Each structure stands twice: as structure tokens, then as C-alpha cells.
PDB file of C-alpha atoms and ligand atoms in Angstrom:
ATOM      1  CA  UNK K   5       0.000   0.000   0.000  1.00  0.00           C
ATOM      2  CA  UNK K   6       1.294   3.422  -0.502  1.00  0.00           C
ATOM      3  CA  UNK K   7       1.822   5.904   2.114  1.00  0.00           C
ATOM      4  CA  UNK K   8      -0.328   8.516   0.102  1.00  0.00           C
ATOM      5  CA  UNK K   9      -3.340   6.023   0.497  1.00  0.00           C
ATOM      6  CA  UNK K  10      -2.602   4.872   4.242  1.00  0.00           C
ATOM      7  CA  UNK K  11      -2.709   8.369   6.237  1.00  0.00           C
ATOM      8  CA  UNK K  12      -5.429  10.437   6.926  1.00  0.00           C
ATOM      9  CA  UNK K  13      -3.173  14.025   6.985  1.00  0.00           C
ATOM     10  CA  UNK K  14      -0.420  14.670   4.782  1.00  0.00           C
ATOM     11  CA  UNK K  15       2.556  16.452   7.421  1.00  0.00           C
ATOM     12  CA  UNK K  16       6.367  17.095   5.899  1.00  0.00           C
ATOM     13  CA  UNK K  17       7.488  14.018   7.743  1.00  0.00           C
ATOM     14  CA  UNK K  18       4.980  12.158   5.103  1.00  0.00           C
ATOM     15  CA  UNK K  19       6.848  13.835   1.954  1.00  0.00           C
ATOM     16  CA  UNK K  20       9.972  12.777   3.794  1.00  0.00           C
ATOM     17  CA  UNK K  21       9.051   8.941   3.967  1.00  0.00           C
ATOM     18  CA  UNK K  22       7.711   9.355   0.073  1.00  0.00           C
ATOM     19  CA  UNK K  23      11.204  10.214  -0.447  1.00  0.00           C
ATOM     20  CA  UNK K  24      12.533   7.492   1.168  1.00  0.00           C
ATOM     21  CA  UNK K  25       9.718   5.055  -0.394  1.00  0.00           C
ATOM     22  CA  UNK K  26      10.612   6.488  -3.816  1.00  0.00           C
ATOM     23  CA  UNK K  27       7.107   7.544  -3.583  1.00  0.00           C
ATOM     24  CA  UNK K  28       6.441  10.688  -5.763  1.00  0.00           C
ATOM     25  CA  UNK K  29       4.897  13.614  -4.154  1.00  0.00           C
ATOM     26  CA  UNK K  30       1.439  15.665  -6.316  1.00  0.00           C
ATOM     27  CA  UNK K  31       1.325  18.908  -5.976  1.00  0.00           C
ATOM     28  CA  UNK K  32      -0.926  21.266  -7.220  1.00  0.00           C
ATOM     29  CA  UNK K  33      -1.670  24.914  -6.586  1.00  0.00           C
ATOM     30  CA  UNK K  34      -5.118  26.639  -5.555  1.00  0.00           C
ATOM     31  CA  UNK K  35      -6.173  29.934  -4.621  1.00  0.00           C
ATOM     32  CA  UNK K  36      -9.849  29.339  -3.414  1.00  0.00           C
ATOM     33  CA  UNK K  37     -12.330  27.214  -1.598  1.00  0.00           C
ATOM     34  CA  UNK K  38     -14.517  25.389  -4.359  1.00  0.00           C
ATOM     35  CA  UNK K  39     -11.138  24.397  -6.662  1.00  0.00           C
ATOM     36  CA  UNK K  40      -9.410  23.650  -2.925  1.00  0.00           C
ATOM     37  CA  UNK K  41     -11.967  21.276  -2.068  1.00  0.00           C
ATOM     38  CA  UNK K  42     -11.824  19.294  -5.731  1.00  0.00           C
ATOM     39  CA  UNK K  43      -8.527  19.116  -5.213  1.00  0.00           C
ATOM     40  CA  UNK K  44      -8.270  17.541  -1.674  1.00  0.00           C
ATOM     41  CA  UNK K  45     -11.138  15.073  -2.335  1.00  0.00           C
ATOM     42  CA  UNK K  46      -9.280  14.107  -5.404  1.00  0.00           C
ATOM     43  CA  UNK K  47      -6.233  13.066  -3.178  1.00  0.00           C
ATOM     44  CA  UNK K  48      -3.408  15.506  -3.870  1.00  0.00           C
ATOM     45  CA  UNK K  49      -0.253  15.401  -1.393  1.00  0.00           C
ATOM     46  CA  UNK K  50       0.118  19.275  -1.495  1.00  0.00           C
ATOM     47  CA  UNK K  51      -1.861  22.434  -2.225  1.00  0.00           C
ATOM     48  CA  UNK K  52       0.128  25.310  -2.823  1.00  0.00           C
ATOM     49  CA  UNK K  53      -0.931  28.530  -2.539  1.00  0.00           C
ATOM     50  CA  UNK K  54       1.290  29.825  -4.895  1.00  0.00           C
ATOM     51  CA  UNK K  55       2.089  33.957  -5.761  1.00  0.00           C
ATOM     52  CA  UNK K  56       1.083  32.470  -9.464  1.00  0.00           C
ATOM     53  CA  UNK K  57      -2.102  34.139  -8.100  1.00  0.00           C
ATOM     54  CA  UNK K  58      -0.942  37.208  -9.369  1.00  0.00           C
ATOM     55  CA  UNK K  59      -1.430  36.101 -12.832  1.00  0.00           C
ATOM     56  CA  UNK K  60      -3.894  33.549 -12.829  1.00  0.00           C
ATOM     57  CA  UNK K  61      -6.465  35.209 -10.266  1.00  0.00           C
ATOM     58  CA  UNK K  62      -5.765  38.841 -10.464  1.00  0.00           C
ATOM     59  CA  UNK K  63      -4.322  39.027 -14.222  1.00  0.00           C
ATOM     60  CA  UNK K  64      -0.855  40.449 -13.690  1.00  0.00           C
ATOM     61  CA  UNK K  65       1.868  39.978 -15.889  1.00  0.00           C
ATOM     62  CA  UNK K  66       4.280  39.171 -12.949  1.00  0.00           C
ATOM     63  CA  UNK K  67       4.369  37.434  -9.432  1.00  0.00           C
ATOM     64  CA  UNK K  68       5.702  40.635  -7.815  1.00  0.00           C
ATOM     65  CA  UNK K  69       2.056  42.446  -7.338  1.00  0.00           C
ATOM     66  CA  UNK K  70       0.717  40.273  -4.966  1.00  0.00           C
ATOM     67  CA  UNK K  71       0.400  41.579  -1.390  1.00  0.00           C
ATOM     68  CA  UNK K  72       0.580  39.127   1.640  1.00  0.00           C
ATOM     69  CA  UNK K  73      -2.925  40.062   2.742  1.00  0.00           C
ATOM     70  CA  UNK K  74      -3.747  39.084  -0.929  1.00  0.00           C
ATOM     71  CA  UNK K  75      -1.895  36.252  -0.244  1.00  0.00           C
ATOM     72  CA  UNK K  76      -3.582  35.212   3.371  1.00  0.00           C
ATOM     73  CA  UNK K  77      -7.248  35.973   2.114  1.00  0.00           C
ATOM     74  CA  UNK K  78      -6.085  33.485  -0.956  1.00  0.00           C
ATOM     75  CA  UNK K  79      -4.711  30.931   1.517  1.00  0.00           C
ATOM     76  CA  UNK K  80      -7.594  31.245   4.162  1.00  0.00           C
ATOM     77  CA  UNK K  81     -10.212  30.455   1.716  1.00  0.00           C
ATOM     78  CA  UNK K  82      -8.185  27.417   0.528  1.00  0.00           C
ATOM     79  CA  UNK K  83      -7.740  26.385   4.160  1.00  0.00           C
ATOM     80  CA  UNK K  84     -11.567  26.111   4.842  1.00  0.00           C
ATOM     81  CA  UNK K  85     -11.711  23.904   1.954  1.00  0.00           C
ATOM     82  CA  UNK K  86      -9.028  20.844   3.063  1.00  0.00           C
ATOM     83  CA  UNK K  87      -9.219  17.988   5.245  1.00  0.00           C
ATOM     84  CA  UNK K  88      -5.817  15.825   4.414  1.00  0.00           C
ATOM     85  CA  UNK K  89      -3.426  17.575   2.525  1.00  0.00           C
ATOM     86  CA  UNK K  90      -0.401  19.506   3.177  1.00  0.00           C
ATOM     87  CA  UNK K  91      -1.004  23.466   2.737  1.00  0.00           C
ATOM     88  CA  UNK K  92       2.154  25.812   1.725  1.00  0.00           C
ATOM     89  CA  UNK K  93       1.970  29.350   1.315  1.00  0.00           C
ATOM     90  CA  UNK K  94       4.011  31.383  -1.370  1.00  0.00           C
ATOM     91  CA  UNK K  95       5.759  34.422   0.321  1.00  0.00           C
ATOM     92  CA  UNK K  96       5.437  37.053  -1.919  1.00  0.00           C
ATOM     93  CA  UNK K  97       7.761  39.271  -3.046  1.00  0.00           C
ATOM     94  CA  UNK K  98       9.215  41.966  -0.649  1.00  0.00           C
ATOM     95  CA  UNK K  99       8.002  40.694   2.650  1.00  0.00           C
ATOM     96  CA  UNK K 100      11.435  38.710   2.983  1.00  0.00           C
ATOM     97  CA  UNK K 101      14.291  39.658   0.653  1.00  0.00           C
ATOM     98  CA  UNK K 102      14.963  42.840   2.748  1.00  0.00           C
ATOM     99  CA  UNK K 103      15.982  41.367   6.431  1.00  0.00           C
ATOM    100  CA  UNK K 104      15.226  38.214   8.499  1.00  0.00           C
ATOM    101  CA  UNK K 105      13.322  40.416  10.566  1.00  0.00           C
ATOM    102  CA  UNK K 106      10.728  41.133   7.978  1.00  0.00           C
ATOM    103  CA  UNK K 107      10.806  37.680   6.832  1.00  0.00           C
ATOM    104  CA  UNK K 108       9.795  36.148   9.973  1.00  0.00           C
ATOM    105  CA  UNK K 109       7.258  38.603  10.779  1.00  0.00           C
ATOM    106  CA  UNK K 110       5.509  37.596   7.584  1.00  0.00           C
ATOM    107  CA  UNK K 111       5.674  34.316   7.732  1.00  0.00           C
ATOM    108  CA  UNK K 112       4.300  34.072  11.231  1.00  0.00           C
ATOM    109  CA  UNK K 113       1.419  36.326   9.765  1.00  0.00           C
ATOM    110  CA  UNK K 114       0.464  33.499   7.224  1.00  0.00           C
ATOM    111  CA  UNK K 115       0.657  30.703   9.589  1.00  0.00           C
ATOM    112  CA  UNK K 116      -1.321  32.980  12.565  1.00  0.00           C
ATOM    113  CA  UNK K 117      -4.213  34.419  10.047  1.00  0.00           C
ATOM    114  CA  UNK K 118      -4.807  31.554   7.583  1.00  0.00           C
ATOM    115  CA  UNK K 119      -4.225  28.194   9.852  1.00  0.00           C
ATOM    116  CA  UNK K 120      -1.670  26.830   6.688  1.00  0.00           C
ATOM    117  CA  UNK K 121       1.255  24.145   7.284  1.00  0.00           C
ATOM    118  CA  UNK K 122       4.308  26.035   5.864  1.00  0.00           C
ATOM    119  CA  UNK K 123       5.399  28.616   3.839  1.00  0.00           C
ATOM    120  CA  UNK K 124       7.521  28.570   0.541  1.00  0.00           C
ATOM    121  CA  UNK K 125      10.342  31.752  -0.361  1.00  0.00           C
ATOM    122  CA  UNK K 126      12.469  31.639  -3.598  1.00  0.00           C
ATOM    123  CA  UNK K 127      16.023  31.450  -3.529  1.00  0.00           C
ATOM    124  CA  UNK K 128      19.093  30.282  -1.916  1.00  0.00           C
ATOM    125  CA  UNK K 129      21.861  31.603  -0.020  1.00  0.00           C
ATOM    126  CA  UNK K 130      20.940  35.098  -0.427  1.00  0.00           C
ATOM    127  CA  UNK K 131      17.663  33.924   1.961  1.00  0.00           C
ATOM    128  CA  UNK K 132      19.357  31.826   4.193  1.00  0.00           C
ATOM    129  CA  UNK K 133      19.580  33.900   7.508  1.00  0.00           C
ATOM    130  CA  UNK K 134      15.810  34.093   6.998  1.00  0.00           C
ATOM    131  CA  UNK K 135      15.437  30.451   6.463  1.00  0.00           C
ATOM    132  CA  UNK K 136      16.890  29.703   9.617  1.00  0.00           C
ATOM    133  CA  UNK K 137      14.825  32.021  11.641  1.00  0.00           C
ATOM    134  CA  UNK K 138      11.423  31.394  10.206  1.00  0.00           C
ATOM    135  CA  UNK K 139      12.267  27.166  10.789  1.00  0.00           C
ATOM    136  CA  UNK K 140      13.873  28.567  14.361  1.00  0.00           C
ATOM    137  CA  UNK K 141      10.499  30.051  14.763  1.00  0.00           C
ATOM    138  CA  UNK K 142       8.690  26.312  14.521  1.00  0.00           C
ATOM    139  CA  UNK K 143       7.397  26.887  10.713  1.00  0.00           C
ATOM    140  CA  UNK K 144       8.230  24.934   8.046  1.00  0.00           C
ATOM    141  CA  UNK K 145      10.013  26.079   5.238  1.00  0.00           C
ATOM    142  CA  UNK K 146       9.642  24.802   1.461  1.00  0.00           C
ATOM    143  CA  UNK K 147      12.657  26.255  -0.921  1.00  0.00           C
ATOM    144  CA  UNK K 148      12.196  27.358  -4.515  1.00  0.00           C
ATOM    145  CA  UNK K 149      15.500  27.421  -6.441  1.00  0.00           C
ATOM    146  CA  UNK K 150      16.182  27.161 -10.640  1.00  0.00           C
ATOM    147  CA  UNK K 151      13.682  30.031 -12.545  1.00  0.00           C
ATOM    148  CA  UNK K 152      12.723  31.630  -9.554  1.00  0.00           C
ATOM    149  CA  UNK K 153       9.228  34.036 -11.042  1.00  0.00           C
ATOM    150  CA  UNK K 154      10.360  36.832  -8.093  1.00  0.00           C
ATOM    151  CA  UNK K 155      13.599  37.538 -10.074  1.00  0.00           C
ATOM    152  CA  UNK K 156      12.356  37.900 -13.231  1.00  0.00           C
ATOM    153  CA  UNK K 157      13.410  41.399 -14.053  1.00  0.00           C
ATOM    154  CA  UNK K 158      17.147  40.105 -13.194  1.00  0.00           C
ATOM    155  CA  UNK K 159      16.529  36.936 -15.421  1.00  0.00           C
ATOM    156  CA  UNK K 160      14.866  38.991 -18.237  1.00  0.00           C
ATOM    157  CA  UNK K 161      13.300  35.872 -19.938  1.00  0.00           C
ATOM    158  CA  UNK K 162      11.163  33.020 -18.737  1.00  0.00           C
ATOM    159  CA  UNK K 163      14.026  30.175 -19.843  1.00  0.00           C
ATOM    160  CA  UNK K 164      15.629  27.487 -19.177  1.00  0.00           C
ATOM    161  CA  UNK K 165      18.070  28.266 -15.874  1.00  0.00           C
ATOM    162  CA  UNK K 166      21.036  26.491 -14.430  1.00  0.00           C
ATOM    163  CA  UNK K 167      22.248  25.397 -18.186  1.00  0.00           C
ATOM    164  CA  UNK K 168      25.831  27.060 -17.700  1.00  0.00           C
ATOM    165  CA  UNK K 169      28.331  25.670 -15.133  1.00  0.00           C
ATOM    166  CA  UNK K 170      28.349  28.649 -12.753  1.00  0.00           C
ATOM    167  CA  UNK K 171      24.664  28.808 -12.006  1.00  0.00           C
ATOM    168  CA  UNK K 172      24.268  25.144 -12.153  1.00  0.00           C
ATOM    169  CA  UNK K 173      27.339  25.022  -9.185  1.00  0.00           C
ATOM    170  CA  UNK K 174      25.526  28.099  -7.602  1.00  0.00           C
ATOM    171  CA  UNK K 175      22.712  25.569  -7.382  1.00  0.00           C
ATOM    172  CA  UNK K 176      24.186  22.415  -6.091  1.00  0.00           C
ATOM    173  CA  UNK K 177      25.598  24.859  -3.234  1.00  0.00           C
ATOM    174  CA  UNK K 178      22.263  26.339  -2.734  1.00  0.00           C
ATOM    175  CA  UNK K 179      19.779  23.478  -2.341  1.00  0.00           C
ATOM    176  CA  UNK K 180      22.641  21.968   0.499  1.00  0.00           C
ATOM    177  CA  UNK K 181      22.306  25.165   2.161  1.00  0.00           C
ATOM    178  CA  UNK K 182      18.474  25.137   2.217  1.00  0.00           C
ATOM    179  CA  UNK K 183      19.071  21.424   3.763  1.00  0.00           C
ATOM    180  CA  UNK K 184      20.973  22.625   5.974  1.00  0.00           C
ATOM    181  CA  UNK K 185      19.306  25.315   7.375  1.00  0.00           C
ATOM    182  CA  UNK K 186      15.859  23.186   8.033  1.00  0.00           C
ATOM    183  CA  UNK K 187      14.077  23.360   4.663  1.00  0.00           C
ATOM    184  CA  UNK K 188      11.645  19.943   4.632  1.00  0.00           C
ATOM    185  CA  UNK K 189      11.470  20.692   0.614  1.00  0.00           C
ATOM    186  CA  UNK K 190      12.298  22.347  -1.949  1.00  0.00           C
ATOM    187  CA  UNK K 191      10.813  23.293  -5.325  1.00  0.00           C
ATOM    188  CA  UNK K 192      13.374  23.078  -9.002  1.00  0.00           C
ATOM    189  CA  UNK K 193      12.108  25.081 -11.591  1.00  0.00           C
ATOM    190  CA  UNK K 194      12.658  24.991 -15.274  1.00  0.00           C
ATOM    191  CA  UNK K 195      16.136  23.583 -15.035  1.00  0.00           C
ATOM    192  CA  UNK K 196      17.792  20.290 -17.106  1.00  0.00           C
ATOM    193  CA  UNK K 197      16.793  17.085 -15.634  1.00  0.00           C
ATOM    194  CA  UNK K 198      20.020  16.071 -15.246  1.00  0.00           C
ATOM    195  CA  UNK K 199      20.817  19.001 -12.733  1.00  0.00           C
ATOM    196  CA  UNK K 200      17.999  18.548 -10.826  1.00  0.00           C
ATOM    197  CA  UNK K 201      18.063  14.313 -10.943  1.00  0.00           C
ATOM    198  CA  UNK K 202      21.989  14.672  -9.417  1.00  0.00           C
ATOM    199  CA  UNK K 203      20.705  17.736  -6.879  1.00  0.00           C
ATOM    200  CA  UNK K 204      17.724  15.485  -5.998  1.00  0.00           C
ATOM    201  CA  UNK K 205      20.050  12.494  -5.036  1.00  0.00           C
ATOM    202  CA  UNK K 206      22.401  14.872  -3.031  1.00  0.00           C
ATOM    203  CA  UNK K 207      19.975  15.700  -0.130  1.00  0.00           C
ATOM    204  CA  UNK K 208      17.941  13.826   1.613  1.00  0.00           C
ATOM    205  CA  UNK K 209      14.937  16.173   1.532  1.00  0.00           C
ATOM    206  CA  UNK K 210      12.790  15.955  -1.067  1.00  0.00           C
ATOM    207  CA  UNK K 211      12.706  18.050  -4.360  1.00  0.00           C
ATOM    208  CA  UNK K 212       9.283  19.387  -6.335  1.00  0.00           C
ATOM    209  CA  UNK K 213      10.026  20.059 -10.080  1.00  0.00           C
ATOM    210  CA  UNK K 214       7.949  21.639 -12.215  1.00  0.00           C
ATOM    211  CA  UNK K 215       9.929  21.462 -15.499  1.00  0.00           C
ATOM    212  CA  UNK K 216      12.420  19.370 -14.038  1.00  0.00           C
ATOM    213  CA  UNK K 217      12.248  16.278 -15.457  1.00  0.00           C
ATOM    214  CA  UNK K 218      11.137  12.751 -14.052  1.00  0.00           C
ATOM    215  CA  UNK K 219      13.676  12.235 -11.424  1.00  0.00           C
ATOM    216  CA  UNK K 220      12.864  14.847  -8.893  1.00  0.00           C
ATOM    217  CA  UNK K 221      10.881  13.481  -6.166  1.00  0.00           C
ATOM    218  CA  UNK K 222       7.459  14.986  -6.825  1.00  0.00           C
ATOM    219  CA  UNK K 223       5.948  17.213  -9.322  1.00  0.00           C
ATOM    220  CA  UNK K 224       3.826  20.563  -9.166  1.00  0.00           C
ATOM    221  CA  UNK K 225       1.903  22.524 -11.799  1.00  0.00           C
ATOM    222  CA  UNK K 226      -0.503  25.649 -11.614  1.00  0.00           C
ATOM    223  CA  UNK K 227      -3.805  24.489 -11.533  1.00  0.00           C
ATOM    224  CA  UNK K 228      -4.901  26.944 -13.888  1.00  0.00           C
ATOM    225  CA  UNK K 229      -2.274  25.587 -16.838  1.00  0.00           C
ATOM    226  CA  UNK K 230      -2.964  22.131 -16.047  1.00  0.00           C
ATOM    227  CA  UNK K 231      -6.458  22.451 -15.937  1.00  0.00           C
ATOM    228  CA  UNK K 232      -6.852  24.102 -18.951  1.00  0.00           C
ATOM    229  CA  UNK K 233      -8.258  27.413 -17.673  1.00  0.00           C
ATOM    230  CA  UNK K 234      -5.546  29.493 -19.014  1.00  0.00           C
ATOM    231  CA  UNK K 235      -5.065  28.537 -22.279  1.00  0.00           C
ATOM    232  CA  UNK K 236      -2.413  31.380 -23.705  1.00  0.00           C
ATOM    233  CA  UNK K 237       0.434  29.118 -21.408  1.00  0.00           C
ATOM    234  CA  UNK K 238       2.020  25.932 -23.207  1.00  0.00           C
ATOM    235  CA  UNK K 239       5.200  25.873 -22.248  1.00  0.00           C
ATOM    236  CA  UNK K 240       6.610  22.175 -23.106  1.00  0.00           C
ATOM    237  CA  UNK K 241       6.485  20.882 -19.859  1.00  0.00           C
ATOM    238  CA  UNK K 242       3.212  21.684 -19.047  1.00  0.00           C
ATOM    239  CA  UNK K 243       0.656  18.428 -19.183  1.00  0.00           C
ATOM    240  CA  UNK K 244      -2.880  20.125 -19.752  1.00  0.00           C
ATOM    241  CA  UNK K 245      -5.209  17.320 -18.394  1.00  0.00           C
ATOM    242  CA  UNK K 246      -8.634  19.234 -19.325  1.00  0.00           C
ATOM    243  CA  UNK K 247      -9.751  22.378 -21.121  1.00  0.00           C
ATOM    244  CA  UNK K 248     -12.408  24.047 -18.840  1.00  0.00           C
ATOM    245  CA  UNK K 249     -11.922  27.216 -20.876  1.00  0.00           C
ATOM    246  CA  UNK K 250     -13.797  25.176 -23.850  1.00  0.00           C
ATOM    247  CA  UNK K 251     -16.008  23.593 -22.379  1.00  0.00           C
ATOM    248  CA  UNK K 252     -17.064  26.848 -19.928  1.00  0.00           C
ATOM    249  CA  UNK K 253     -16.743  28.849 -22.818  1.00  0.00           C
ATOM    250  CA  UNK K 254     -19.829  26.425 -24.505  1.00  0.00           C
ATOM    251  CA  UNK K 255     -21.472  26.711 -21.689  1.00  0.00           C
ATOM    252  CA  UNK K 256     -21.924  30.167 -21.079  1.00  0.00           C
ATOM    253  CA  UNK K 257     -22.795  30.347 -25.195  1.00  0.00           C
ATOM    254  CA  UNK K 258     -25.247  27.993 -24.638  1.00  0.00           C
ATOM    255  CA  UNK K 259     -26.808  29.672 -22.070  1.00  0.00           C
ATOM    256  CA  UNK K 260     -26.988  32.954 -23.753  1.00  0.00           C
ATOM    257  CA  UNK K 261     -28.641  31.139 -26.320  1.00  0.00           C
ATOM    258  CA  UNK K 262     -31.079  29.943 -24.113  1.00  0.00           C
ATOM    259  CA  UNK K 263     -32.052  33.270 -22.525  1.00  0.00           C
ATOM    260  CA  UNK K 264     -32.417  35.318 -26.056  1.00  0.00           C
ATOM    261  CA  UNK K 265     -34.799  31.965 -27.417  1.00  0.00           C
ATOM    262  CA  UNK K 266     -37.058  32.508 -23.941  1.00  0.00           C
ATOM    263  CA  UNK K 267     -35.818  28.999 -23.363  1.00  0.00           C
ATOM    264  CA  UNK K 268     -34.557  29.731 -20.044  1.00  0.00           C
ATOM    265  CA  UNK K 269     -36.063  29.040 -17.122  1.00  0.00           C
ATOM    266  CA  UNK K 270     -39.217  26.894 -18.394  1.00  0.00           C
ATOM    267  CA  UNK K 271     -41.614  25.730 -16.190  1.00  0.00           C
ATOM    268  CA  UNK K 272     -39.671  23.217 -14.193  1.00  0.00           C
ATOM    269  CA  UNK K 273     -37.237  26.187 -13.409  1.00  0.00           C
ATOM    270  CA  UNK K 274     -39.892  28.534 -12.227  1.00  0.00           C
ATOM    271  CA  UNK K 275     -41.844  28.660  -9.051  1.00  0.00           C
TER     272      UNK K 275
HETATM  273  O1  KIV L  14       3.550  30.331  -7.426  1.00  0.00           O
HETATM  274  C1  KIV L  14       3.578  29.196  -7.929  1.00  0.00           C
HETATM  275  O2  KIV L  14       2.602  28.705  -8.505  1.00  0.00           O
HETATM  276  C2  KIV L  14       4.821  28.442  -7.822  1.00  0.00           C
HETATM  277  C3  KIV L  14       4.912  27.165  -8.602  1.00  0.00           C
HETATM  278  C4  KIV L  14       5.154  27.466 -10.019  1.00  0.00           C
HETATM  279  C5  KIV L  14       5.925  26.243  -8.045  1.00  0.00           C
HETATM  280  O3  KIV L  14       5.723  28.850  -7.157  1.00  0.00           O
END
């Protein structure tokens, strides 16, 4: 039997024996209660409530808009909604990089005001001070190295990361450092799966990848993407198990149709 089926609450000592089960770790995001509720009943390890809320709820271009009380009213409705799985919250951008201070302050918000497992901050060294205080603190803390959506403006593109030989060695550092300083996870974006399958067998915590390849020990998308709600995203790792945006977009024709034809409500539908 797997350990996904035998407990009743997903903790980060669960994704810890997946890891050393070779069990691999769902993740999903979610932003609200109804989707939040789907998503638990259909047995996912993880929700994350990721700052990809900034584009797919709100419509921003960027991750960097979001506000942590955007963030906590996101991650209190999707708290209402779970009974078993493991809830992280996304630390959005400026309520950490600036001092450990800070950092802690806003992650003890999230975990006081929304009632969520752990919190998730991009980066590596360059966050590590906070890391330690925030898991010092008693919360858990899920890293978020490779394309890292906060930096974008220092990126300047949505590629690949981690191909050359100094970031890739900037990245074997980092992810040991995260380990090191109490991280139960961490998340490897849009990097080659050969950098993240050797980083992935170097710690003993387990990795999330979302364009990572096979070999990391769990995978996340954005609900949205894989669910086919936003349809303008296909980047080549992206499965897209459904398109809601067709078949709501029928839906909604149909029913205008309905209403100009009088055909809506009939008789059944009135009182
Ligand atoms: O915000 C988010 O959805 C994320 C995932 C892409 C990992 O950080």
C-alpha cells in the first residue's frame, strides 16, 4: 500500500518517507475554496498557494504584485476547503528579501491568520539567515531554487536556468544550504533534468520540479495551466489534463442562447 493512500493528513514528515519510499509527491496549486476542495477530495499530497495568483487570479503579468494580505485571504479560503493535505503558502515578493526580521514577521502572519502548514520563499543563499529564523520560529520552510518568477526582471526571460556551469554550481551549493538550514522541501524550476536528478540524489529532503524532469521526487503545476483554464500558457512541460476554458466557454454560449430563445427558465425552473 502506498503511504499517500494509508494516512489520513499529509505532514512534511509524510513527503519525507515518500522520499525514502521512492514515492512521488502531487502537488498542485489553488487559490480558493470550491477548486481547494476538488482538489483535496481528489487526493493531492500538497496544495500550494502559490504567488502564481498574481497572474492567474488577479491578471498580472508578474508574481511581484501580490500583497501578503492578498496572499492570506487566498490561503484562508483554501484552508476552509481541506481535510488531508499539506497546505504551503508562497511568500510574496518583498516581505522577505529585505531582512530576516521582515521575513519572519511575515511568515508568522500566514501561519497565525490563515491556519496553513508552511510557507515557501524563492532562492538560496541570499535567503538563508531568513530560512533559519522562520524554521527557528517552529514553521516549516519549502525552498524554490532554478527560474525563480520573483527575479524575473534580473533573469529577463522566462528560460531554461542552471544550463551554464556557474549557475548550475551556484545551485548544487544552494539546495545543500536550504538542507541545511531546516528546509523539509524544496521546489526546481525549469532547469535540465540532469541538474535537478543529481541535486535530488544529493539531499535527503525531497525536491518538487515543475519542469524538471522525471527524477525529482514529486511534481507541481498551476492548476490553472494544467487544468486548462488558461489557455495562452504551453510551455513544453506543461501536461494540460482538461480544457475548462472550452467547455465553460460552450457553456456560457449555450446559455446565452437559451435566454435570447425565452428557453430559459421553463416551467420546471420557475416557481
Ligand atoms: O507560485 C507558484 O505557482 C509556484 C509554482 C510554479 C511552483 O511557485
Amino acid at each position: 500500500m502506498s503511504i499517500h493512500k494509508e494516512v489520513k493528513k499529509i505532514t512534511t514528515n509524510t513527503l519525507q518517507k515518500m522520499k525514502q519510499a521512492g514515492e512521488k509527491i502531487s502537488m498542485l496549486t489553488a487559490y480558493d475554496f470550491s477548486f481547494a476542495t476538488i482538489i483535496d477530495n481528489a487526493g493531492i499530497d500538497v496544495i500550494l498557494v502559490g504567488d502564481s495568483a498574481s497572474n492567474v487570479m488577479a491578471g498580472h503579468e508578474t508574481t511581484l504584485p501580490i500583497t501578503l494580505d492578498q496572499m492570506i485571504y487566498h490561503a484562508q479560503s483554501v484552508v476552509r476547503a481541506i481535510n488531508r493535505c499539506l497546505v504551503v503558502v508562497d511568500l510574496p515578493f518583498g516581505t522577505y528579501q529585505s531582512n530576516s526580521d521582515i521575513a519572519l514577521a511575515s511568515a508568522i502572519r500566514i501561519m497565525k491568520e490563515t491556519g496553513a502548514h508552511a510557507i515557501k520563499l524563492e532562492g538560496g543563499e541570499e535567503v538563508i539567515e531568513s530560512v533559519k529564523r522562520i524554521v527557528g520560529a517552529g514553521i516549516p520552510v519549502m525552498g524554490h531554487l532554478g527560474l525563480t518568477p520573483q527575479s524575473i526582471y534580473k533573469f529577463g526571460t522566462y528560460n531554461v536556468r542552471a544550463k551554464e556551469a556557474a549557475e548550475a554550481n551556484k545551485l548544487k551549493n544552494d539546495i545543500l544550504l536550504l538542507e541545511q538550514a531546516g528546509c523539509f522541501a524544496v521546489v526546481l524550476e525549469k532547469i535540465p533534468a540532469a541538474l535537478a536528478k543529481e541535486v535530488s540524489n544529493s539531499v535527503q529532503i525531497p525536491t518538487i520540479g515543475i519542469g524538471a524532469g522525471k527524477d525529482c521526487d514529486g511534481q507541481v503545476l498551476v492548476m490553472h495551466d494544467m487544468l486548462g483554464i488558461n489557455t495562452e500558457f504551453k510551455p513544453r512541460f506543461l501536461r494540460q489534463y482538461l480544457n475548462i476554458a472550452e467547455l465553460a466557454t460552450n457553456a456560457v454560449q449555450q446559455y446565452v442562447q437559451d435566454i435570447k430563445s425565452k428557453g430559459f427558465p421553463n416551467e420546471k425552473e420557475s416557481y
